[in-house]
C-alpha atoms as a printed R data frame, in Angstrom:
    type eleno elety resid chain resno       x       y       z
1   ATOM     1    CA   MET     A     1  -0.010  -0.072   0.040
2   ATOM     2    CA   SER     A     2   1.764   3.326  -1.224
3   ATOM     3    CA   GLU     A     3  -0.527   5.740   0.345
4   ATOM     4    CA   VAL     A     4  -0.838   6.558   3.822
5   ATOM     5    CA   LEU     A     5  -3.991   6.292   5.635
6   ATOM     6    CA   ARG     A     6  -5.069   7.962   8.735
7   ATOM     7    CA   LEU     A     7  -6.653   6.055  11.105
8   ATOM     8    CA   LEU     A     8  -8.064   6.968  14.448
9   ATOM     9    CA   VAL     A     9  -8.459   4.919  17.525
10  ATOM    10    CA   ILE     A    10 -10.629   5.862  20.320
11  ATOM    11    CA   ASP     A    11  -9.558   3.399  22.847
12  ATOM    12    CA   ASP     A    12  -8.757   4.046  26.805
13  ATOM    13    CA   ASP     A    13  -6.031   1.416  26.647
14  ATOM    14    CA   ALA     A    14  -2.753   3.669  25.786
15  ATOM    15    CA   GLU     A    15  -0.787   0.470  25.591
16  ATOM    16    CA   LEU     A    16  -3.030  -1.152  22.807
17  ATOM    17    CA   CYS     A    17  -3.125   2.169  20.878
18  ATOM    18    CA   GLU     A    18   0.601   2.326  20.867
19  ATOM    19    CA   LEU     A    19   1.027  -1.507  19.835
20  ATOM    20    CA   LEU     A    20  -1.884  -0.775  16.934
21  ATOM    21    CA   SER     A    21   0.592   1.945  15.771
22  ATOM    22    CA   GLN     A    22   3.755  -0.147  15.724
23  ATOM    23    CA   TYR     A    23   2.049  -2.813  14.021
24  ATOM    24    CA   LEU     A    24   0.252  -0.841  11.464
25  ATOM    25    CA   GLU     A    25   2.278   1.726  10.512
26  ATOM    26    CA   PRO     A    26   4.548  -0.479   8.471
27  ATOM    27    CA   HIS     A    27   1.395  -1.662   6.721
28  ATOM    28    CA   GLY     A    28   0.656   2.064   5.309
29  ATOM    29    CA   PHE     A    29  -1.247   3.480   8.267
30  ATOM    30    CA   ARG     A    30  -0.681   6.631  10.224
31  ATOM    31    CA   VAL     A    31  -2.242   6.060  13.535
32  ATOM    32    CA   VAL     A    32  -3.585   8.448  16.263
33  ATOM    33    CA   GLY     A    33  -4.750   7.372  19.376
34  ATOM    34    CA   VAL     A    34  -7.269   9.242  21.579
35  ATOM    35    CA   HIS     A    35  -8.441   7.805  24.939
36  ATOM    36    CA   ASP     A    36 -11.837   9.018  25.641
37  ATOM    37    CA   GLY     A    37 -15.065   9.527  23.458
38  ATOM    38    CA   GLU     A    38 -15.032  13.466  23.552
39  ATOM    39    CA   THR     A    39 -11.710  13.719  22.417
40  ATOM    40    CA   GLY     A    40 -12.472  11.427  19.383
41  ATOM    41    CA   LEU     A    41 -15.537  13.271  18.448
42  ATOM    42    CA   ARG     A    42 -13.230  16.652  18.445
43  ATOM    43    CA   ALA     A    43 -10.628  14.607  16.558
44  ATOM    44    CA   VAL     A    44 -12.852  13.953  13.840
45  ATOM    45    CA   ALA     A    45 -14.738  17.375  13.594
46  ATOM    46    CA   GLU     A    46 -11.529  18.955  13.467
47  ATOM    47    CA   ASP     A    47  -9.147  16.910  11.161
48  ATOM    48    CA   THR     A    48  -9.694  14.197   8.310
49  ATOM    49    CA   PHE     A    49  -9.374  10.500   8.880
50  ATOM    50    CA   ASP     A    50  -9.755   7.800   6.447
51  ATOM    51    CA   LEU     A    51 -11.297   5.550   9.539
52  ATOM    52    CA   VAL     A    52 -11.885   5.006  12.822
53  ATOM    53    CA   VAL     A    53 -11.734   2.248  15.379
54  ATOM    54    CA   LEU     A    54 -13.762   2.375  18.232
55  ATOM    55    CA   ASP     A    55 -13.814   0.630  21.457
56  ATOM    56    CA   VAL     A    56 -17.262   0.031  23.328
57  ATOM    57    CA   MET     A    57 -15.856   0.153  26.756
58  ATOM    58    CA   LEU     A    58 -14.765   4.055  27.239
59  ATOM    59    CA   PRO     A    59 -14.869   6.143  30.430
60  ATOM    60    CA   GLY     A    60 -17.596   9.039  30.237
61  ATOM    61    CA   LEU     A    61 -19.043   8.626  26.805
62  ATOM    62    CA   ASP     A    62 -19.357   4.982  26.043
63  ATOM    63    CA   GLY     A    63 -18.396   3.721  22.562
64  ATOM    64    CA   LEU     A    64 -21.955   3.339  21.472
65  ATOM    65    CA   GLU     A    65 -23.028   6.932  22.156
66  ATOM    66    CA   VAL     A    66 -19.781   8.127  20.332
67  ATOM    67    CA   LEU     A    67 -20.794   6.024  17.359
68  ATOM    68    CA   ARG     A    68 -24.261   7.477  17.627
69  ATOM    69    CA   ARG     A    69 -22.612  11.308  17.513
70  ATOM    70    CA   LEU     A    70 -20.095  10.074  15.074
71  ATOM    71    CA   ARG     A    71 -22.715   8.996  12.607
72  ATOM    72    CA   ALA     A    72 -24.525  12.524  12.751
73  ATOM    73    CA   LEU     A    73 -21.244  14.064  12.191
74  ATOM    74    CA   SER     A    74 -19.423  11.985   9.260
75  ATOM    75    CA   PRO     A    75 -20.105   9.053   7.064
76  ATOM    76    CA   ILE     A    76 -16.603   7.843   7.877
77  ATOM    77    CA   PRO     A    77 -16.039   3.820   8.212
78  ATOM    78    CA   VAL     A    78 -16.062   2.550  11.600
79  ATOM    79    CA   VAL     A    79 -14.757  -0.599  13.114
80  ATOM    80    CA   MET     A    80 -15.811  -1.460  17.014
81  ATOM    81    CA   LEU     A    81 -13.844  -3.314  19.317
82  ATOM    82    CA   THR     A    82 -16.016  -5.122  21.743
83  ATOM    83    CA   ALA     A    83 -15.930  -7.789  24.669
84  ATOM    84    CA   ARG     A    84 -15.801 -11.271  23.583
85  ATOM    85    CA   GLY     A    85 -19.034 -12.672  23.705
86  ATOM    86    CA   ASP     A    86 -20.845  -9.727  24.221
87  ATOM    87    CA   ASP     A    87 -23.599  -9.983  21.444
88  ATOM    88    CA   VAL     A    88 -25.777  -7.026  22.457
89  ATOM    89    CA   ASP     A    89 -22.961  -4.445  21.774
90  ATOM    90    CA   ARG     A    90 -21.893  -5.950  18.576
91  ATOM    91    CA   ILE     A    91 -25.641  -5.876  17.592
92  ATOM    92    CA   VAL     A    92 -26.565  -2.571  18.831
93  ATOM    93    CA   GLY     A    93 -23.153  -1.260  17.024
94  ATOM    94    CA   LEU     A    94 -24.075  -2.542  13.855
95  ATOM    95    CA   GLU     A    95 -27.569  -0.994  14.008
96  ATOM    96    CA   LEU     A    96 -26.212   2.227  14.654
97  ATOM    97    CA   GLY     A    97 -24.033   2.226  11.695
98  ATOM    98    CA   ALA     A    98 -20.719   0.246  12.399
99  ATOM    99    CA   ASP     A    99 -19.340  -0.988   9.284
100 ATOM   100    CA   ASP     A   100 -17.622  -3.922  11.315
101 ATOM   101    CA   TYR     A   101 -16.389  -5.228  14.916
102 ATOM   102    CA   LEU     A   102 -13.997  -7.313  16.237
103 ATOM   103    CA   PRO     A   103 -13.975  -8.895  19.721
104 ATOM   104    CA   LYS     A   104 -11.359  -8.475  22.235
105 ATOM   105    CA   PRO     A   105  -8.684  -9.832  22.442
106 ATOM   106    CA   PHE     A   106  -7.633 -10.022  18.572
107 ATOM   107    CA   ASN     A   107  -5.182 -10.641  16.581
108 ATOM   108    CA   PRO     A   108  -3.559  -7.471  14.924
109 ATOM   109    CA   ARG     A   109  -3.456  -9.484  11.476
110 ATOM   110    CA   GLU     A   110  -7.206 -10.188  11.542
111 ATOM   111    CA   LEU     A   111  -7.891  -6.116  12.424
112 ATOM   112    CA   LEU     A   112  -5.766  -5.323   9.426
113 ATOM   113    CA   ALA     A   113  -7.583  -7.476   7.026
114 ATOM   114    CA   ARG     A   114 -10.859  -6.083   8.339
115 ATOM   115    CA   LEU     A   115  -9.547  -2.413   8.029
116 ATOM   116    CA   ARG     A   116  -8.591  -2.828   4.282
117 ATOM   117    CA   ALA     A   117 -12.044  -4.652   3.686
118 ATOM   118    CA   VAL     A   118 -13.952  -1.735   5.059
119 ATOM   119    CA   LEU     A   119 -11.899   0.796   3.159
120 ATOM   120    CA   ARG     A   120 -12.541  -1.430  -0.044
121 ATOM   121    CA   ARG     A   121 -16.054  -1.108   0.454
122 ATOM   122    CA   ALA     A   122 -15.857   2.831   1.356
123 ATOM   123    CA   ARG     A   123 -14.084   3.324  -1.787
124 ATOM   124    CA   GLN     A   124 -16.868   1.747  -4.180
125 ATOM   125    CA   THR     A   125 -19.151   4.479  -2.758
126 ATOM   126    CA   GLU     A   126 -16.668   7.504  -3.193
127 ATOM   127    CA   SER     A   127 -15.438   6.570  -6.555
128 ATOM   128    CA   ALA     A   128 -19.107   6.759  -7.693
129 ATOM   129    CA   PRO     A   129 -19.906   9.386 -10.363
130 ATOM   130    CA   PRO     A   130 -21.814  12.091  -8.771
131 ATOM   131    CA   PRO     A   131 -25.715  11.944  -9.281
132 ATOM   132    CA   LEU     A   132 -26.664  13.897 -12.416
133 ATOM   133    CA   ASP     A   133 -29.106  16.555 -13.223
134 ATOM   134    CA   ALA     A   134 -32.914  16.364 -13.624
135 ATOM   135    CA   GLY     A   135 -33.379  15.046 -17.264
136 ATOM   136    CA   SER     A   136 -29.712  13.632 -17.823
137 ATOM   137    CA   ALA     A   137 -29.021  10.093 -18.685
138 ATOM   138    CA   SER     A   138 -28.429   7.957 -15.292
139 ATOM   139    CA   PRO     A   139 -26.191   5.014 -14.888
140 ATOM   140    CA   GLU     A   140 -27.304   1.643 -15.175
141 ATOM   141    CA   GLY     A   141 -29.359  -0.027 -12.201
142 ATOM   142    CA   ILE     A   142 -31.614  -2.656 -11.580
143 ATOM   143    CA   ARG     A   143 -35.600  -2.829 -10.925
144 ATOM   144    CA   VAL     A   144 -37.379  -5.541  -8.745
145 ATOM   145    CA   GLY     A   145 -41.327  -4.524  -8.278
146 ATOM   146    CA   ASP     A   146 -41.452  -1.008  -6.949
147 ATOM   147    CA   VAL     A   147 -37.582  -1.268  -5.881
148 ATOM   148    CA   GLU     A   148 -35.202   0.692  -7.751
149 ATOM   149    CA   LEU     A   149 -31.353   0.423  -7.404
150 ATOM   150    CA   HIS     A   150 -28.642   2.786  -9.254
151 ATOM   151    CA   THR     A   151 -25.203   1.541  -9.111
152 ATOM   152    CA   GLY     A   152 -23.669   4.706 -10.375
153 ATOM   153    CA   THR     A   153 -24.968   7.218  -7.916
154 ATOM   154    CA   ARG     A   154 -25.215   4.751  -5.309
155 ATOM   155    CA   THR     A   155 -29.020   5.577  -4.706
156 ATOM   156    CA   ALA     A   156 -32.014   3.313  -4.099
157 ATOM   157    CA   THR     A   157 -36.115   3.719  -3.882
158 ATOM   158    CA   CYS     A   158 -38.707   1.733  -2.440
159 ATOM   159    CA   GLY     A   159 -41.678   2.855  -3.917
160 ATOM   160    CA   GLY     A   160 -40.766   6.650  -4.955
161 ATOM   161    CA   ARG     A   161 -39.226   6.768  -1.293
162 ATOM   162    CA   GLU     A   162 -35.495   7.274  -1.213
163 ATOM   163    CA   LEU     A   163 -33.607   4.691   0.798
164 ATOM   164    CA   ARG     A   164 -31.102   6.025   3.260
165 ATOM   165    CA   LEU     A   165 -28.624   2.917   3.040
166 ATOM   166    CA   THR     A   166 -24.875   2.378   4.624
167 ATOM   167    CA   THR     A   167 -22.669   1.052   2.249
168 ATOM   168    CA   VAL     A   168 -22.900  -2.484   3.415
169 ATOM   169    CA   GLU     A   169 -26.890  -2.649   2.924
170 ATOM   170    CA   PHE     A   170 -26.463  -0.833  -0.300
171 ATOM   171    CA   ASN     A   171 -24.441  -3.896  -1.386
172 ATOM   172    CA   LEU     A   172 -26.509  -6.079   0.167
173 ATOM   173    CA   LEU     A   173 -29.576  -4.999  -1.427
174 ATOM   174    CA   GLU     A   174 -27.576  -5.113  -5.065
175 ATOM   175    CA   ALA     A   175 -26.442  -8.564  -4.577
176 ATOM   176    CA   MET     A   176 -29.949  -9.963  -3.428
177 ATOM   177    CA   MET     A   177 -31.663  -7.743  -6.304
178 ATOM   178    CA   ARG     A   178 -29.179  -9.328  -8.958
179 ATOM   179    CA   ALA     A   179 -30.104 -12.531  -7.588
180 ATOM   180    CA   ALA     A   180 -33.887 -12.054  -7.035
181 ATOM   181    CA   GLY     A   181 -35.765 -15.588  -7.173
182 ATOM   182    CA   ARG     A   182 -32.643 -17.608  -6.471
183 ATOM   183    CA   VAL     A   183 -31.474 -18.281  -2.581
184 ATOM   184    CA   LEU     A   184 -27.802 -16.787  -1.637
185 ATOM   185    CA   SER     A   185 -26.072 -18.725   1.108
186 ATOM   186    CA   ARG     A   186 -24.861 -16.743   4.083
187 ATOM   187    CA   GLU     A   187 -21.213 -17.556   2.959
188 ATOM   188    CA   GLU     A   188 -21.788 -16.276  -0.719
189 ATOM   189    CA   LEU     A   189 -23.204 -13.032   0.806
190 ATOM   190    CA   SER     A   190 -20.481 -12.790   3.320
191 ATOM   191    CA   LEU     A   191 -17.863 -12.733   0.633
192 ATOM   192    CA   LEU     A   192 -19.936 -10.492  -1.885
193 ATOM   193    CA   VAL     A   193 -20.829  -7.917   0.981
194 ATOM   194    CA   LEU     A   194 -18.504  -8.053   3.633
195 ATOM   195    CA   GLY     A   195 -15.586  -8.947   1.738
196 ATOM   196    CA   ARG     A   196 -14.472 -12.335   4.273
197 ATOM   197    CA   LYS     A   197 -15.373 -15.816   4.792
198 ATOM   198    CA   LEU     A   198 -18.215 -16.097   7.062
199 ATOM   199    CA   GLN     A   199 -16.930 -17.185  10.435
200 ATOM   200    CA   PRO     A   200 -18.614 -19.629  13.031
201 ATOM   201    CA   TYR     A   201 -21.203 -17.483  15.294
202 ATOM   202    CA   ASP     A   202 -20.610 -14.475  13.150
203 ATOM   203    CA   ARG     A   203 -24.229 -12.960  13.109
204 ATOM   204    CA   SER     A   204 -22.949  -9.218  11.712
205 ATOM   205    CA   LEU     A   205 -24.679 -10.207   8.143
206 ATOM   206    CA   ASP     A   206 -27.728 -11.156   9.734
207 ATOM   207    CA   VAL     A   207 -28.004  -8.050  11.580
208 ATOM   208    CA   HIS     A   208 -27.316  -5.869   8.370
209 ATOM   209    CA   VAL     A   209 -30.085  -8.190   6.447
210 ATOM   210    CA   SER     A   210 -32.462  -7.401   9.764
211 ATOM   211    CA   ASN     A   211 -31.582  -3.575   9.060
212 ATOM   212    CA   LEU     A   212 -32.429  -3.703   5.202
213 ATOM   213    CA   ARG     A   213 -35.720  -5.201   5.916
214 ATOM   214    CA   LYS     A   214 -36.667  -2.564   7.967
215 ATOM   215    CA   LYS     A   215 -35.908   0.379   5.837
216 ATOM   216    CA   LEU     A   216 -37.333  -1.393   2.939
217 ATOM   217    CA   GLY     A   217 -40.418  -2.241   4.853
218 ATOM   218    CA   ASP     A   218 -43.295  -4.963   3.346
219 ATOM   219    CA   GLY     A   219 -43.900  -5.127  -0.246
220 ATOM   220    CA   PRO     A   220 -47.314  -4.693  -1.652
221 ATOM   221    CA   ARG     A   221 -50.176  -6.100  -0.119
222 ATOM   222    CA   GLY     A   222 -47.788  -6.936   2.974
223 ATOM   223    CA   ALA     A   223 -45.651  -9.630   0.824
224 ATOM   224    CA   GLU     A   224 -42.095 -10.356   2.234
225 ATOM   225    CA   ARG     A   225 -39.370  -8.850   0.340
226 ATOM   226    CA   ILE     A   226 -36.233 -10.719   2.034
227 ATOM   227    CA   LYS     A   227 -37.235 -14.072   2.781
228 ATOM   228    CA   THR     A   228 -34.835 -16.322   5.298
229 ATOM   229    CA   VAL     A   229 -34.113 -19.873   4.090
230 ATOM   230    CA   ARG     A   230 -33.239 -21.356   7.501
231 ATOM   231    CA   GLY     A   231 -29.887 -23.308   7.217
232 ATOM   232    CA   VAL     A   232 -29.265 -21.932   4.196
233 ATOM   233    CA   GLY     A   233 -29.338 -17.958   3.304
234 ATOM   234    CA   TYR     A   234 -31.449 -15.334   1.985
235 ATOM   235    CA   LEU     A   235 -33.826 -14.923  -0.579
236 ATOM   236    CA   TYR     A   236 -34.922 -11.544  -2.301
237 ATOM   237    CA   CYS     A   237 -38.427 -12.450  -3.466
238 ATOM   238    CA   LEU     A   238 -40.030 -11.643  -6.997
239 ATOM   239    CA   PRO     A   239 -43.352  -9.751  -7.313
240 ATOM   240    CA   GLU     A   240 -45.720 -12.259  -8.659
241 ATOM   241    CA   GLY     A   241 -44.875 -12.650 -12.211
242 ATOM   242    CA   GLY     A   242 -42.055 -10.367 -12.177
243 ATOM   243    CA   ARG     A   243 -38.491 -10.638 -12.742
244 ATOM   244    CA   PRO     A   244 -35.370  -8.421 -12.447
245 ATOM   245    CA   GLU     A   245 -35.136  -5.494 -14.687
246 ATOM   246    CA   ASP     A   246 -31.834  -3.616 -15.762
247 ATOM   247    CA   LEU     A   247 -32.693   0.119 -15.773
248 ATOM   248    CA   PRO     A   248 -31.226   1.925 -19.187
249 ATOM   249    CA   GLY     A   249 -29.051   4.451 -18.989
250 ATOM   250    CA   GLY     A   250 -31.738   7.226 -19.711
251 ATOM   251    CA   GLU     A   251 -33.775   6.420 -16.874
252 ATOM   252    CA   GLY     A   252 -33.389   8.320 -13.549
253 ATOM   253    CA   ILE     A   253 -34.321   7.526  -9.948
254 ATOM   254    CA   GLY     A   254 -38.482   7.375  -9.712
255 ATOM   255    CA   GLU     A   255 -38.608   7.724 -13.361
256 ATOM   256    CA   SER     A   256 -40.662   5.347 -15.306
């Protein structure tokens, strides 16, 4: 990695911050460590970082409250550090918009792999062209029923209502819509959307699916949009008699 990436670590363990700095800097990261949430929020507001590593257990403002305020401040990618076995913190963190999590204690090599995967996903969004003016040709996309997704502008609508999706949720919706009517295994989705192999007891994908379901809501006449296929994965349901449709370049969000 030739470029230097700025990483903010918010953790009250000064020794851990120093160890992460020593490990990650040879891999292209410049690490800035702060030890409480208030200082971390100020750092994000006043400086520029490529991503944040945030511990749940912090003095004063806890990590989940810091994440909530951070999401109101910036779309910067966030990897949460949680206590091993604490499912509640992990699930709440993902629901608040964390991009990934890692339980303590962890291997620095795994953190590096997750940071790189999160950055790859974030850059898919950054490299997308800006939305086009009304009446201009729009990038290609896909429609299933009343849901439209445009990959160029990274925008999606449901029944004409704009969906506010995280990077992971957008990638998840795209993967499912392109395979609508076919079951995708959790293993497939983990590789496609999270950029990593599915690990035993890893429920982060399921939380992202749950969040996406809430944002989509029910289909027409209460139809289920995303069906769980127990023991296998998920199925994006086709409307009766419907099929996925590619959107031509001349069609914009909400146009017919």
